[in-house]
Amino acid sequence: MTDTSPDRLPAATEPTPRRLRLRRALRHQGVVLGGGLIILAVLIALFAPLLAPADPIAQNLTGRLLPPVWLDGGSTEHLLGTDHLGRDYLSRLIYGTRVSLIVGLSVMALSGVIGTTLGFIAGYFGGRVDMVVMYIITTRLTMPSLLIALALIAIIGGSLTTMILVMGLLFWDRYAVVVRTATAQIVQGDFVSAARVAGASAPWIIWNEIRPNVMHHVLVIATLEMAMAVLSEASLSFLGLGVPAPTPSWGLMIAEGRTFLFAKPYLVWIPGIAIFLMVLAINMLGDGLRDISQPDGRR
Amino acid sequence: MSDPVVLSASEVSVSFRQRQGLFRPPQMIPAVRDVSFEVAQGEVFGIVGESGSGKSTMAKMILRLLRPDAGRLTLAGQPMATIAPYRFARLVQPVFQDPYSSLNPRRSLREIIEMPAAVAGDLAPAERQDRARELFTRVGLPMRLFEAYPNQISGGQRQRVAIARALMTRPRVLICDEPTSALDVSVQAQILDLFEELRAQFALTYVFISHNLAVVERIADRVGVMYRGQMVEQGPAQQIFGAPSHPYTRMLLASALPPQPGRPLPVINRDFDSAPAQP
């Protein structure tokens, strides 16, 4: 009854690399947990207006420094209390997710594009081109990036856009180094020669033949860089050089709360935990992605 | 040999620069020196020689992956360097040695075979897929593997995919650089059979490079022997294998174990304990 000719057999006996990776991803704790937390953060950021119980920048000077609900004097009206200007802390925390994610993702994307492009060019062409790009990378590596960011933002003036631009233009080195090395190795492959004989241009080969083979490296670095950007945003905001004052940012919240560190420690540790969880989640996802993108054959 | 010459090399040379250190001038290492040959339409020209004799370097130059320092290469009567890329791709295609590095691990077999047409963009996607499908069965692969990935198939199957890809542009000449060397003996024979079938079906000309003399003897009409970058001898296969004139060719042939029908396998004394001590 059933057709058993070879052509009717189920597609290949082994799953495709893509499905294999997906399956491995869903079995990996780090990917599931880290990815889950990040998805949660994205949802919180997207639906901040619906989730936040109050306006994050509305001041209420009569209700300043109210403790969170689990401490004496706390009320369910302000679950995490209020800050020194009487702003609802939970709302600020929820809106702070937006700044954190916007900075993290934009810096990751901007530096990713710069770094991978340079890496592709250096790795593909090699020789003199590689020397020039390596020189640029080395120059960049000798600069203390956070200090430079600090100095630049101090000069230009802090805002979300400047912060993203400055960090994006500084944090591309790791992408460039890794992509360059991977590309230089892949270019040796005969499938690249086959594409060259077919008349393919350098951009065509880089996009169609090389890119699919380095994307997993890029993804892993992207997560590390995003964590780095989130931390840097918090640091810069803490130093008063990040997002300007009324905007809710976790780093800024810690900075504003540190005056009350001994009397009201929760003003510092609540946003501290938020930063910690965000960076932890991104790193777990990154480590997980690195594990599952190991050479084929490892299940 | 009345067929027109499709590929010719005349006094082609190339050398590689090797850096000796930061301040010493780079040393030029000749890889191919004054190599000349002609390949007629429909013929199989074998190139043999030991490792490092310049065979693969020659292949790279024929494929325009490496520019010769001197000499002229012509293809279909036209200087090779002046041929437009897509036209070049319709004249010559490669089959490489390593079936693992010759297929992009992240592309399906269909995508790999369609690649030359995708680059040229001269076929509608449906047409492209039809041709890929036809070639897929022509090289003896089952259609259920059409959307599979290289990691799911064997070395011999990979080489069949590489051959199908090479035929995608309907080329006149295939440059086969050690196409069977990475395969085990039984698969080698199958791939050689496939080459012979396709040669007739597609009116192909082969430049067949191998260090395996038995393989070249089986498939080649004419053979060139390369030694230290030079082509020391060339001629009809029977002549090269039957009556080699150059001492290197004779040495090369003597170093191989030619199959001799009727001669029994060498006797090996497996009884090590009772065997008399070697003098």
XYZ file of C-alpha atoms in Angstrom, chain A residues 41-191:
151
model
C 12.567 42.166 29.747
C 11.605 42.999 26.160
C 7.937 42.470 26.972
C 8.235 44.642 30.079
C 9.914 47.377 28.041
C 7.292 47.201 25.287
C 4.332 47.269 27.636
C 5.847 49.625 30.220
C 2.930 52.109 30.043
C 0.475 49.299 30.797
C 2.551 47.663 33.509
C 3.783 50.692 35.420
C 1.404 51.658 38.204
C 2.378 55.339 38.048
C 4.105 57.959 35.922
C 7.845 57.316 36.376
C 8.746 61.006 36.407
C 5.778 62.414 38.316
C 7.098 63.817 41.563
C 5.210 63.754 44.828
C 7.217 65.631 47.406
C 4.877 64.734 50.244
C 5.438 61.021 49.645
C 9.236 60.945 49.469
C 11.399 57.936 50.305
C 8.500 55.659 51.119
C 9.756 52.150 51.855
C 8.740 49.146 49.735
C 5.713 47.106 50.682
C 7.565 44.464 52.736
C 9.102 47.018 55.110
C 7.423 48.903 57.926
C 5.508 51.858 56.560
C 5.280 50.402 53.051
C 1.995 50.366 51.228
C 0.607 48.492 48.245
C 0.214 51.832 46.512
C 3.984 51.923 45.922
C 5.142 48.284 45.796
C 8.809 49.210 45.721
C 8.396 52.510 47.560
C 9.340 55.920 46.227
C 12.621 57.729 45.672
C 13.874 61.015 47.103
C 11.499 62.974 44.850
C 8.496 60.812 45.625
C 8.523 59.033 42.251
C 7.136 55.500 42.173
C 10.188 53.199 42.235
C 8.534 50.241 40.512
C 7.456 52.445 37.613
C 10.968 53.829 37.286
C 12.373 50.315 37.336
C 9.941 49.213 34.622
C 10.684 52.208 32.397
C 14.406 51.747 33.121
C 14.199 48.443 31.236
C 13.584 50.468 28.091
C 16.765 52.528 28.368
C 18.785 49.465 29.222
C 17.484 47.440 26.286
C 17.559 50.295 23.777
C 21.168 51.061 24.615
C 22.132 47.387 24.747
C 20.520 46.467 21.452
C 21.472 49.633 19.516
C 25.097 49.511 20.605
C 25.199 45.812 19.797
C 23.787 46.455 16.325
C 25.908 49.509 15.507
C 29.188 48.064 16.736
C 28.220 44.719 15.199
C 27.798 46.220 11.749
C 31.075 48.159 11.966
C 33.062 45.266 13.423
C 31.779 42.494 11.167
C 32.203 44.638 8.058
C 35.815 45.390 8.942
C 36.389 41.747 9.845
C 34.936 40.517 6.551
C 37.033 42.956 4.536
C 40.266 42.115 6.363
C 39.675 38.372 6.337
C 38.490 38.148 2.759
C 41.078 40.295 1.030
C 44.026 39.620 3.324
C 47.445 41.051 2.464
C 47.736 44.829 2.547
C 44.011 45.365 3.229
C 44.314 43.088 6.221
C 47.355 45.008 7.429
C 45.463 48.313 7.272
C 42.411 46.915 9.071
C 44.581 45.220 11.679
C 46.266 48.553 12.257
C 42.878 50.182 12.858
C 41.866 47.359 15.194
C 45.128 47.544 17.124
C 44.771 51.306 17.455
C 41.284 50.816 18.776
C 42.426 48.088 21.193
C 45.054 50.344 22.718
C 42.392 52.864 23.727
C 40.627 52.418 27.064
C 37.116 52.393 25.614
C 35.099 53.330 28.695
C 37.446 56.226 29.517
C 37.197 57.512 25.960
C 33.411 57.168 26.063
C 33.422 59.071 29.312
C 35.571 61.860 27.941
C 33.639 62.115 24.671
C 30.243 62.212 26.373
C 31.529 64.764 28.865
C 32.521 66.966 25.924
C 29.505 66.388 23.669
C 26.967 66.232 26.464
C 25.070 63.174 27.551
C 21.924 61.941 25.894
C 20.614 58.562 24.882
C 21.664 59.110 21.251
C 25.185 60.308 21.983
C 25.685 57.468 24.397
C 24.610 54.900 21.812
C 26.725 56.501 19.085
C 29.849 56.798 21.199
C 29.617 53.251 22.527
C 28.640 51.866 19.147
C 31.652 53.499 17.540
C 33.962 52.142 20.224
C 32.837 48.606 21.042
C 33.349 46.929 17.640
C 36.825 45.519 18.210
C 35.856 42.040 19.312
C 33.539 41.543 16.336
C 36.293 42.652 13.976
C 38.955 40.379 15.450
C 36.777 37.279 15.562
C 35.124 37.770 12.172
C 38.478 38.498 10.543
C 39.997 35.274 11.848
C 36.967 33.172 10.942
C 36.700 34.721 7.476
C 40.392 34.255 6.728
C 39.944 30.578 7.455
C 36.706 30.114 5.527
C 38.086 31.895 2.459
C 40.536 29.005 2.080
C 37.609 26.641 1.524
C 37.130 25.242 -1.946
C 33.495 26.320 -1.959
